[in-house]
Amino acid sequence: MNETERYTNRNFEDIKHIDENGVEFWYARELQLALNYKEWRKFENVISKAKKSCKNSDVSVFEHFVNVDKTIKMPKGATKNIRDYKLTRYACYLIAQNGDSRKKVIALAQTYFAIQTRKQEISEKEYTLLTEDEKRFYQRNLTRKGNYSLNQVAKNAGVKNFDKFHNAGYKGLYKEHYQQGQLLVCAPLL
């Protein structure tokens, strides 16, 4: 399994927790491992930058980055308190935006949390109030951002021929139709 396959959107869903009130959150220490940061002190620098972004946006830092102290066991029966955070989806989004952009997993996290945060912002009711053109534009914009992120990851992985890369993806998606020799006609996108 290659690095890109290991860090799929599923990884971020797998470490999501739901509290007793049905509110979703992530633990920073688990997110640290999912984002491939080996040292907490380096990851805590990213968290600090994300907190500054949150504060500069006039959003309550304390609502999105909740301090949680955990006790861990040490050798010989000793214990130690360590710092952790309960993070909202928005906090995770800010962390991804402030992460090390050279890491492929950061690009995946940026896309995942951006899309999921936006989905949370637009409720189903609001979405249904959009015109068909607005819905198509909204979906096209999400696709554009996802394709950009995919291209960045592919480029970092060494892909040189993007035509073949994307064609292989379409063939995988529409395998049955290609095997039957059917021509697919898609509606034009905005």
PDB file of N, CA, C and O in Angstrom, residues 93-161:
ATOM      1  N   TYR A  93      -9.692  21.838  10.205  1.00  0.00           N
ATOM      2  CA  TYR A  93      -9.519  22.533   8.930  1.00  0.00           C
ATOM      3  C   TYR A  93      -8.388  23.555   9.038  1.00  0.00           C
ATOM      4  O   TYR A  93      -7.510  23.615   8.172  1.00  0.00           O
ATOM      5  N   LEU A  94      -8.392  24.351  10.118  1.00  0.00           N
ATOM      6  CA  LEU A  94      -7.338  25.353  10.306  1.00  0.00           C
ATOM      7  C   LEU A  94      -5.967  24.699  10.489  1.00  0.00           C
ATOM      8  O   LEU A  94      -4.960  25.200   9.986  1.00  0.00           O
ATOM      9  N   ILE A  95      -5.933  23.592  11.201  1.00  0.00           N
ATOM     10  CA  ILE A  95      -4.667  22.867  11.382  1.00  0.00           C
ATOM     11  C   ILE A  95      -4.154  22.377  10.031  1.00  0.00           C
ATOM     12  O   ILE A  95      -2.965  22.515   9.721  1.00  0.00           O
ATOM     13  N   ALA A  96      -5.038  21.811   9.223  1.00  0.00           N
ATOM     14  CA  ALA A  96      -4.633  21.332   7.891  1.00  0.00           C
ATOM     15  C   ALA A  96      -4.116  22.491   7.036  1.00  0.00           C
ATOM     16  O   ALA A  96      -3.126  22.343   6.316  1.00  0.00           O
ATOM     17  N   GLN A  97      -4.759  23.644   7.123  1.00  0.00           N
ATOM     18  CA  GLN A  97      -4.337  24.800   6.336  1.00  0.00           C
ATOM     19  C   GLN A  97      -2.971  25.322   6.786  1.00  0.00           C
ATOM     20  O   GLN A  97      -2.252  25.928   5.995  1.00  0.00           O
ATOM     21  N   ASN A  98      -2.624  25.097   8.046  1.00  0.00           N
ATOM     22  CA  ASN A  98      -1.357  25.584   8.580  1.00  0.00           C
ATOM     23  C   ASN A  98      -0.296  24.493   8.670  1.00  0.00           C
ATOM     24  O   ASN A  98       0.797  24.721   9.187  1.00  0.00           O
ATOM     25  N   GLY A  99      -0.600  23.296   8.163  1.00  0.00           N
ATOM     26  CA  GLY A  99       0.338  22.182   8.213  1.00  0.00           C
ATOM     27  C   GLY A  99       1.436  22.297   7.170  1.00  0.00           C
ATOM     28  O   GLY A  99       1.458  23.204   6.340  1.00  0.00           O
ATOM     29  N   ASP A 100       2.352  21.349   7.234  1.00  0.00           N
ATOM     30  CA  ASP A 100       3.493  21.303   6.319  1.00  0.00           C
ATOM     31  C   ASP A 100       3.007  20.915   4.924  1.00  0.00           C
ATOM     32  O   ASP A 100       2.707  19.754   4.656  1.00  0.00           O
ATOM     33  N   SER A 101       2.949  21.892   4.030  1.00  0.00           N
ATOM     34  CA  SER A 101       2.369  21.672   2.702  1.00  0.00           C
ATOM     35  C   SER A 101       3.197  20.728   1.831  1.00  0.00           C
ATOM     36  O   SER A 101       2.761  20.331   0.761  1.00  0.00           O
ATOM     37  N   ARG A 102       4.383  20.357   2.270  1.00  0.00           N
ATOM     38  CA  ARG A 102       5.188  19.396   1.506  1.00  0.00           C
ATOM     39  C   ARG A 102       4.697  17.965   1.707  1.00  0.00           C
ATOM     40  O   ARG A 102       5.059  17.072   0.958  1.00  0.00           O
ATOM     41  N   LYS A 103       3.868  17.751   2.718  1.00  0.00           N
ATOM     42  CA  LYS A 103       3.353  16.411   3.000  1.00  0.00           C
ATOM     43  C   LYS A 103       2.095  16.155   2.175  1.00  0.00           C
ATOM     44  O   LYS A 103       1.176  16.958   2.148  1.00  0.00           O
ATOM     45  N   LYS A 104       2.054  15.008   1.513  1.00  0.00           N
ATOM     46  CA  LYS A 104       0.903  14.639   0.701  1.00  0.00           C
ATOM     47  C   LYS A 104      -0.366  14.554   1.546  1.00  0.00           C
ATOM     48  O   LYS A 104      -1.439  14.956   1.116  1.00  0.00           O
ATOM     49  N   VAL A 105      -0.219  14.020   2.751  1.00  0.00           N
ATOM     50  CA  VAL A 105      -1.375  13.841   3.610  1.00  0.00           C
ATOM     51  C   VAL A 105      -1.990  15.178   4.005  1.00  0.00           C
ATOM     52  O   VAL A 105      -3.198  15.267   4.229  1.00  0.00           O
ATOM     53  N   ILE A 106      -1.207  16.231   4.035  1.00  0.00           N
ATOM     54  CA  ILE A 106      -1.742  17.559   4.358  1.00  0.00           C
ATOM     55  C   ILE A 106      -2.686  18.017   3.242  1.00  0.00           C
ATOM     56  O   ILE A 106      -3.763  18.559   3.504  1.00  0.00           O
ATOM     57  N   ALA A 107      -2.310  17.769   1.987  1.00  0.00           N
ATOM     58  CA  ALA A 107      -3.188  18.119   0.866  1.00  0.00           C
ATOM     59  C   ALA A 107      -4.510  17.363   0.970  1.00  0.00           C
ATOM     60  O   ALA A 107      -5.578  17.933   0.734  1.00  0.00           O
ATOM     61  N   LEU A 108      -4.463  16.097   1.322  1.00  0.00           N
ATOM     62  CA  LEU A 108      -5.686  15.317   1.490  1.00  0.00           C
ATOM     63  C   LEU A 108      -6.525  15.860   2.640  1.00  0.00           C
ATOM     64  O   LEU A 108      -7.744  15.974   2.526  1.00  0.00           O
ATOM     65  N   ALA A 109      -5.864  16.202   3.751  1.00  0.00           N
ATOM     66  CA  ALA A 109      -6.576  16.742   4.908  1.00  0.00           C
ATOM     67  C   ALA A 109      -7.205  18.089   4.573  1.00  0.00           C
ATOM     68  O   ALA A 109      -8.342  18.367   4.974  1.00  0.00           O
ATOM     69  N   GLN A 110      -6.485  18.922   3.841  1.00  0.00           N
ATOM     70  CA  GLN A 110      -7.028  20.223   3.464  1.00  0.00           C
ATOM     71  C   GLN A 110      -8.303  20.054   2.659  1.00  0.00           C
ATOM     72  O   GLN A 110      -9.310  20.722   2.906  1.00  0.00           O
ATOM     73  N   THR A 111      -8.268  19.157   1.707  1.00  0.00           N
ATOM     74  CA  THR A 111      -9.450  18.913   0.874  1.00  0.00           C
ATOM     75  C   THR A 111     -10.586  18.328   1.697  1.00  0.00           C
ATOM     76  O   THR A 111     -11.722  18.792   1.637  1.00  0.00           O
ATOM     77  N   TYR A 112     -10.271  17.312   2.488  1.00  0.00           N
ATOM     78  CA  TYR A 112     -11.301  16.648   3.292  1.00  0.00           C
ATOM     79  C   TYR A 112     -11.991  17.639   4.225  1.00  0.00           C
ATOM     80  O   TYR A 112     -13.211  17.748   4.233  1.00  0.00           O
ATOM     81  N   PHE A 113     -11.205  18.365   5.018  1.00  0.00           N
ATOM     82  CA  PHE A 113     -11.814  19.249   6.004  1.00  0.00           C
ATOM     83  C   PHE A 113     -12.468  20.469   5.363  1.00  0.00           C
ATOM     84  O   PHE A 113     -13.464  20.976   5.871  1.00  0.00           O
ATOM     85  N   ALA A 114     -11.947  20.941   4.244  1.00  0.00           N
ATOM     86  CA  ALA A 114     -12.589  22.064   3.548  1.00  0.00           C
ATOM     87  C   ALA A 114     -13.965  21.643   3.042  1.00  0.00           C
ATOM     88  O   ALA A 114     -14.960  22.351   3.240  1.00  0.00           O
ATOM     89  N   ILE A 115     -14.037  20.491   2.396  1.00  0.00           N
ATOM     90  CA  ILE A 115     -15.307  20.019   1.845  1.00  0.00           C
ATOM     91  C   ILE A 115     -16.291  19.697   2.965  1.00  0.00           C
ATOM     92  O   ILE A 115     -17.452  20.094   2.922  1.00  0.00           O
ATOM     93  N   GLN A 116     -15.813  18.995   3.990  1.00  0.00           N
ATOM     94  CA  GLN A 116     -16.712  18.621   5.079  1.00  0.00           C
ATOM     95  C   GLN A 116     -17.183  19.842   5.863  1.00  0.00           C
ATOM     96  O   GLN A 116     -18.339  19.901   6.291  1.00  0.00           O
ATOM     97  N   THR A 117     -16.295  20.824   6.052  1.00  0.00           N
ATOM     98  CA  THR A 117     -16.690  22.047   6.750  1.00  0.00           C
ATOM     99  C   THR A 117     -17.747  22.788   5.947  1.00  0.00           C
ATOM    100  O   THR A 117     -18.740  23.263   6.496  1.00  0.00           O
ATOM    101  N   ARG A 118     -17.554  22.862   4.644  1.00  0.00           N
ATOM    102  CA  ARG A 118     -18.527  23.550   3.795  1.00  0.00           C
ATOM    103  C   ARG A 118     -19.868  22.810   3.798  1.00  0.00           C
ATOM    104  O   ARG A 118     -20.934  23.428   3.832  1.00  0.00           O
ATOM    105  N   LYS A 119     -19.826  21.498   3.785  1.00  0.00           N
ATOM    106  CA  LYS A 119     -21.061  20.730   3.838  1.00  0.00           C
ATOM    107  C   LYS A 119     -21.823  21.025   5.123  1.00  0.00           C
ATOM    108  O   LYS A 119     -23.042  21.077   5.130  1.00  0.00           O
ATOM    109  N   GLN A 120     -21.081  21.194   6.218  1.00  0.00           N
ATOM    110  CA  GLN A 120     -21.726  21.524   7.479  1.00  0.00           C
ATOM    111  C   GLN A 120     -22.353  22.908   7.432  1.00  0.00           C
ATOM    112  O   GLN A 120     -23.378  23.157   8.031  1.00  0.00           O
ATOM    113  N   GLU A 121     -21.692  23.821   6.720  1.00  0.00           N
ATOM    114  CA  GLU A 121     -22.186  25.195   6.644  1.00  0.00           C
ATOM    115  C   GLU A 121     -23.487  25.290   5.847  1.00  0.00           C
ATOM    116  O   GLU A 121     -24.353  26.082   6.152  1.00  0.00           O
ATOM    117  N   ILE A 122     -23.569  24.515   4.801  1.00  0.00           N
ATOM    118  CA  ILE A 122     -24.775  24.541   3.973  1.00  0.00           C
ATOM    119  C   ILE A 122     -25.671  23.400   4.418  1.00  0.00           C
ATOM    120  O   ILE A 122     -25.391  22.246   4.156  1.00  0.00           O
ATOM    121  N   SER A 123     -26.712  23.738   5.113  1.00  0.00           N
ATOM    122  CA  SER A 123     -27.619  22.694   5.572  1.00  0.00           C
ATOM    123  C   SER A 123     -28.398  22.161   4.372  1.00  0.00           C
ATOM    124  O   SER A 123     -28.443  22.777   3.307  1.00  0.00           O
ATOM    125  N   GLU A 124     -29.011  21.042   4.571  1.00  0.00           N
ATOM    126  CA  GLU A 124     -29.779  20.444   3.487  1.00  0.00           C
ATOM    127  C   GLU A 124     -30.899  21.382   3.058  1.00  0.00           C
ATOM    128  O   GLU A 124     -31.201  21.506   1.865  1.00  0.00           O
ATOM    129  N   LYS A 125     -31.492  22.071   4.033  1.00  0.00           N
ATOM    130  CA  LYS A 125     -32.570  23.006   3.703  1.00  0.00           C
ATOM    131  C   LYS A 125     -32.060  24.138   2.824  1.00  0.00           C
ATOM    132  O   LYS A 125     -32.692  24.492   1.833  1.00  0.00           O
ATOM    133  N   GLU A 126     -30.912  24.716   3.199  1.00  0.00           N
ATOM    134  CA  GLU A 126     -30.341  25.790   2.391  1.00  0.00           C
ATOM    135  C   GLU A 126     -30.007  25.292   0.982  1.00  0.00           C
ATOM    136  O   GLU A 126     -30.220  25.996   0.014  1.00  0.00           O
ATOM    137  N   TYR A 127     -29.475  24.070   0.918  1.00  0.00           N
ATOM    138  CA  TYR A 127     -29.099  23.503  -0.372  1.00  0.00           C
ATOM    139  C   TYR A 127     -30.325  23.358  -1.274  1.00  0.00           C
ATOM    140  O   TYR A 127     -30.264  23.658  -2.461  1.00  0.00           O
ATOM    141  N   THR A 128     -31.442  22.922  -0.705  1.00  0.00           N
ATOM    142  CA  THR A 128     -32.638  22.726  -1.517  1.00  0.00           C
ATOM    143  C   THR A 128     -33.217  24.053  -2.006  1.00  0.00           C
ATOM    144  O   THR A 128     -33.952  24.072  -2.982  1.00  0.00           O
ATOM    145  N   LEU A 129     -32.881  25.151  -1.322  1.00  0.00           N
ATOM    146  CA  LEU A 129     -33.365  26.467  -1.742  1.00  0.00           C
ATOM    147  C   LEU A 129     -32.571  27.041  -2.911  1.00  0.00           C
ATOM    148  O   LEU A 129     -32.999  28.010  -3.532  1.00  0.00           O
ATOM    149  N   LEU A 130     -31.432  26.444  -3.205  1.00  0.00           N
ATOM    150  CA  LEU A 130     -30.618  26.924  -4.317  1.00  0.00           C
ATOM    151  C   LEU A 130     -31.289  26.568  -5.643  1.00  0.00           C
ATOM    152  O   LEU A 130     -31.982  25.552  -5.755  1.00  0.00           O
ATOM    153  N   THR A 131     -31.061  27.395  -6.647  1.00  0.00           N
ATOM    154  CA  THR A 131     -31.552  27.062  -7.989  1.00  0.00           C
ATOM    155  C   THR A 131     -30.707  25.914  -8.535  1.00  0.00           C
ATOM    156  O   THR A 131     -29.622  25.619  -8.011  1.00  0.00           O
ATOM    157  N   GLU A 132     -31.172  25.290  -9.579  1.00  0.00           N
ATOM    158  CA  GLU A 132     -30.420  24.186 -10.179  1.00  0.00           C
ATOM    159  C   GLU A 132     -29.043  24.654 -10.653  1.00  0.00           C
ATOM    160  O   GLU A 132     -28.052  23.938 -10.503  1.00  0.00           O
ATOM    161  N   ASP A 133     -28.978  25.852 -11.224  1.00  0.00           N
ATOM    162  CA  ASP A 133     -27.683  26.391 -11.655  1.00  0.00           C
ATOM    163  C   ASP A 133     -26.756  26.611 -10.464  1.00  0.00           C
ATOM    164  O   ASP A 133     -25.561  26.328 -10.540  1.00  0.00           O
ATOM    165  N   GLU A 134     -27.296  27.128  -9.354  1.00  0.00           N
ATOM    166  CA  GLU A 134     -26.479  27.357  -8.158  1.00  0.00           C
ATOM    167  C   GLU A 134     -25.987  26.039  -7.574  1.00  0.00           C
ATOM    168  O   GLU A 134     -24.839  25.940  -7.144  1.00  0.00           O
ATOM    169  N   LYS A 135     -26.844  25.017  -7.582  1.00  0.00           N
ATOM    170  CA  LYS A 135     -26.427  23.696  -7.103  1.00  0.00           C
ATOM    171  C   LYS A 135     -25.315  23.133  -7.976  1.00  0.00           C
ATOM    172  O   LYS A 135     -24.335  22.593  -7.476  1.00  0.00           O
ATOM    173  N   ARG A 136     -25.474  23.263  -9.284  1.00  0.00           N
ATOM    174  CA  ARG A 136     -24.465  22.760 -10.206  1.00  0.00           C
ATOM    175  C   ARG A 136     -23.155  23.513 -10.008  1.00  0.00           C
ATOM    176  O   ARG A 136     -22.076  22.937 -10.009  1.00  0.00           O
ATOM    177  N   PHE A 137     -23.237  24.834  -9.837  1.00  0.00           N
ATOM    178  CA  PHE A 137     -22.048  25.649  -9.604  1.00  0.00           C
ATOM    179  C   PHE A 137     -21.362  25.240  -8.304  1.00  0.00           C
ATOM    180  O   PHE A 137     -20.146  25.102  -8.249  1.00  0.00           O
ATOM    181  N   TYR A 138     -22.154  25.028  -7.262  1.00  0.00           N
ATOM    182  CA  TYR A 138     -21.610  24.602  -5.969  1.00  0.00           C
ATOM    183  C   TYR A 138     -20.891  23.255  -6.098  1.00  0.00           C
ATOM    184  O   TYR A 138     -19.757  23.099  -5.637  1.00  0.00           O
ATOM    185  N   GLN A 139     -21.528  22.280  -6.737  1.00  0.00           N
ATOM    186  CA  GLN A 139     -20.915  20.964  -6.912  1.00  0.00           C
ATOM    187  C   GLN A 139     -19.677  21.038  -7.796  1.00  0.00           C
ATOM    188  O   GLN A 139     -18.677  20.374  -7.539  1.00  0.00           O
ATOM    189  N   ARG A 140     -19.749  21.864  -8.831  1.00  0.00           N
ATOM    190  CA  ARG A 140     -18.596  22.024  -9.728  1.00  0.00           C
ATOM    191  C   ARG A 140     -17.416  22.627  -8.983  1.00  0.00           C
ATOM    192  O   ARG A 140     -16.277  22.223  -9.185  1.00  0.00           O
ATOM    193  N   ASN A 141     -17.673  23.591  -8.110  1.00  0.00           N
ATOM    194  CA  ASN A 141     -16.611  24.214  -7.327  1.00  0.00           C
ATOM    195  C   ASN A 141     -15.949  23.200  -6.395  1.00  0.00           C
ATOM    196  O   ASN A 141     -14.719  23.177  -6.257  1.00  0.00           O
ATOM    197  N   LEU A 142     -16.759  22.341  -5.762  1.00  0.00           N
ATOM    198  CA  LEU A 142     -16.194  21.286  -4.917  1.00  0.00           C
ATOM    199  C   LEU A 142     -15.334  20.337  -5.745  1.00  0.00           C
ATOM    200  O   LEU A 142     -14.243  19.930  -5.321  1.00  0.00           O
ATOM    201  N   THR A 143     -15.808  19.996  -6.938  1.00  0.00           N
ATOM    202  CA  THR A 143     -15.056  19.105  -7.823  1.00  0.00           C
ATOM    203  C   THR A 143     -13.748  19.751  -8.258  1.00  0.00           C
ATOM    204  O   THR A 143     -12.695  19.101  -8.274  1.00  0.00           O
ATOM    205  N   ARG A 144     -13.804  21.034  -8.595  1.00  0.00           N
ATOM    206  CA  ARG A 144     -12.601  21.756  -9.013  1.00  0.00           C
ATOM    207  C   ARG A 144     -11.541  21.730  -7.908  1.00  0.00           C
ATOM    208  O   ARG A 144     -10.369  21.436  -8.160  1.00  0.00           O
ATOM    209  N   LYS A 145     -11.958  21.990  -6.671  1.00  0.00           N
ATOM    210  CA  LYS A 145     -11.020  21.981  -5.544  1.00  0.00           C
ATOM    211  C   LYS A 145     -10.458  20.581  -5.321  1.00  0.00           C
ATOM    212  O   LYS A 145      -9.266  20.421  -5.063  1.00  0.00           O
ATOM    213  N   GLY A 146     -11.320  19.585  -5.426  1.00  0.00           N
ATOM    214  CA  GLY A 146     -10.854  18.206  -5.272  1.00  0.00           C
ATOM    215  C   GLY A 146      -9.876  17.803  -6.359  1.00  0.00           C
ATOM    216  O   GLY A 146      -8.868  17.155  -6.092  1.00  0.00           O
ATOM    217  N   ASN A 147     -10.156  18.203  -7.601  1.00  0.00           N
ATOM    218  CA  ASN A 147      -9.247  17.895  -8.716  1.00  0.00           C
ATOM    219  C   ASN A 147      -7.909  18.597  -8.550  1.00  0.00           C
ATOM    220  O   ASN A 147      -6.855  18.024  -8.853  1.00  0.00           O
ATOM    221  N   TYR A 148      -7.933  19.841  -8.082  1.00  0.00           N
ATOM    222  CA  TYR A 148      -6.689  20.564  -7.851  1.00  0.00           C
ATOM    223  C   TYR A 148      -5.836  19.838  -6.811  1.00  0.00           C
ATOM    224  O   TYR A 148      -4.644  19.622  -7.011  1.00  0.00           O
ATOM    225  N   SER A 149      -6.474  19.439  -5.722  1.00  0.00           N
ATOM    226  CA  SER A 149      -5.752  18.718  -4.668  1.00  0.00           C
ATOM    227  C   SER A 149      -5.213  17.382  -5.192  1.00  0.00           C
ATOM    228  O   SER A 149      -4.071  17.012  -4.917  1.00  0.00           O
ATOM    229  N   LEU A 150      -6.033  16.667  -5.957  1.00  0.00           N
ATOM    230  CA  LEU A 150      -5.605  15.399  -6.550  1.00  0.00           C
ATOM    231  C   LEU A 150      -4.396  15.611  -7.453  1.00  0.00           C
ATOM    232  O   LEU A 150      -3.425  14.852  -7.399  1.00  0.00           O
ATOM    233  N   ASN A 151      -4.432  16.657  -8.277  1.00  0.00           N
ATOM    234  CA  ASN A 151      -3.304  16.946  -9.162  1.00  0.00           C
ATOM    235  C   ASN A 151      -2.040  17.267  -8.373  1.00  0.00           C
ATOM    236  O   ASN A 151      -0.941  16.869  -8.774  1.00  0.00           O
ATOM    237  N   GLN A 152      -2.183  17.993  -7.262  1.00  0.00           N
ATOM    238  CA  GLN A 152      -1.014  18.317  -6.442  1.00  0.00           C
ATOM    239  C   GLN A 152      -0.391  17.049  -5.862  1.00  0.00           C
ATOM    240  O   GLN A 152       0.826  16.873  -5.888  1.00  0.00           O
ATOM    241  N   VAL A 153      -1.237  16.173  -5.356  1.00  0.00           N
ATOM    242  CA  VAL A 153      -0.748  14.920  -4.780  1.00  0.00           C
ATOM    243  C   VAL A 153      -0.108  14.054  -5.864  1.00  0.00           C
ATOM    244  O   VAL A 153       0.965  13.486  -5.678  1.00  0.00           O
ATOM    245  N   ALA A 154      -0.759  13.968  -7.031  1.00  0.00           N
ATOM    246  CA  ALA A 154      -0.212  13.172  -8.139  1.00  0.00           C
ATOM    247  C   ALA A 154       1.120  13.740  -8.602  1.00  0.00           C
ATOM    248  O   ALA A 154       2.065  12.990  -8.859  1.00  0.00           O
ATOM    249  N   LYS A 155       1.213  15.051  -8.694  1.00  0.00           N
ATOM    250  CA  LYS A 155       2.458  15.687  -9.109  1.00  0.00           C
ATOM    251  C   LYS A 155       3.574  15.368  -8.113  1.00  0.00           C
ATOM    252  O   LYS A 155       4.691  15.008  -8.505  1.00  0.00           O
ATOM    253  N   ASN A 156       3.262  15.473  -6.817  1.00  0.00           N
ATOM    254  CA  ASN A 156       4.255  15.163  -5.776  1.00  0.00           C
ATOM    255  C   ASN A 156       4.643  13.687  -5.776  1.00  0.00           C
ATOM    256  O   ASN A 156       5.743  13.332  -5.345  1.00  0.00           O
ATOM    257  N   ALA A 157       3.735  12.842  -6.264  1.00  0.00           N
ATOM    258  CA  ALA A 157       4.020  11.410  -6.335  1.00  0.00           C
ATOM    259  C   ALA A 157       4.791  11.045  -7.598  1.00  0.00           C
ATOM    260  O   ALA A 157       5.181   9.901  -7.780  1.00  0.00           O
ATOM    261  N   GLY A 158       5.005  12.027  -8.496  1.00  0.00           N
ATOM    262  CA  GLY A 158       5.820  11.774  -9.673  1.00  0.00           C
ATOM    263  C   GLY A 158       5.049  11.550 -10.960  1.00  0.00           C
ATOM    264  O   GLY A 158       5.634  11.141 -11.969  1.00  0.00           O
ATOM    265  N   VAL A 159       3.744  11.785 -10.968  1.00  0.00           N
ATOM    266  CA  VAL A 159       2.964  11.620 -12.192  1.00  0.00           C
ATOM    267  C   VAL A 159       3.410  12.674 -13.201  1.00  0.00           C
ATOM    268  O   VAL A 159       3.520  13.847 -12.886  1.00  0.00           O
ATOM    269  N   LYS A 160       3.685  12.233 -14.414  1.00  0.00           N
ATOM    270  CA  LYS A 160       4.139  13.141 -15.466  1.00  0.00           C
ATOM    271  C   LYS A 160       3.064  13.369 -16.530  1.00  0.00           C
ATOM    272  O   LYS A 160       2.897  14.452 -17.032  1.00  0.00           O
ATOM    273  N   ASN A 161       2.338  12.313 -16.881  1.00  0.00           N
ATOM    274  CA  ASN A 161       1.328  12.403 -17.926  1.00  0.00           C
ATOM    275  C   ASN A 161      -0.059  12.433 -17.276  1.00  0.00           C
ATOM    276  O   ASN A 161      -0.655  11.405 -16.991  1.00  0.00           O
TER     277      ASN A 161
END
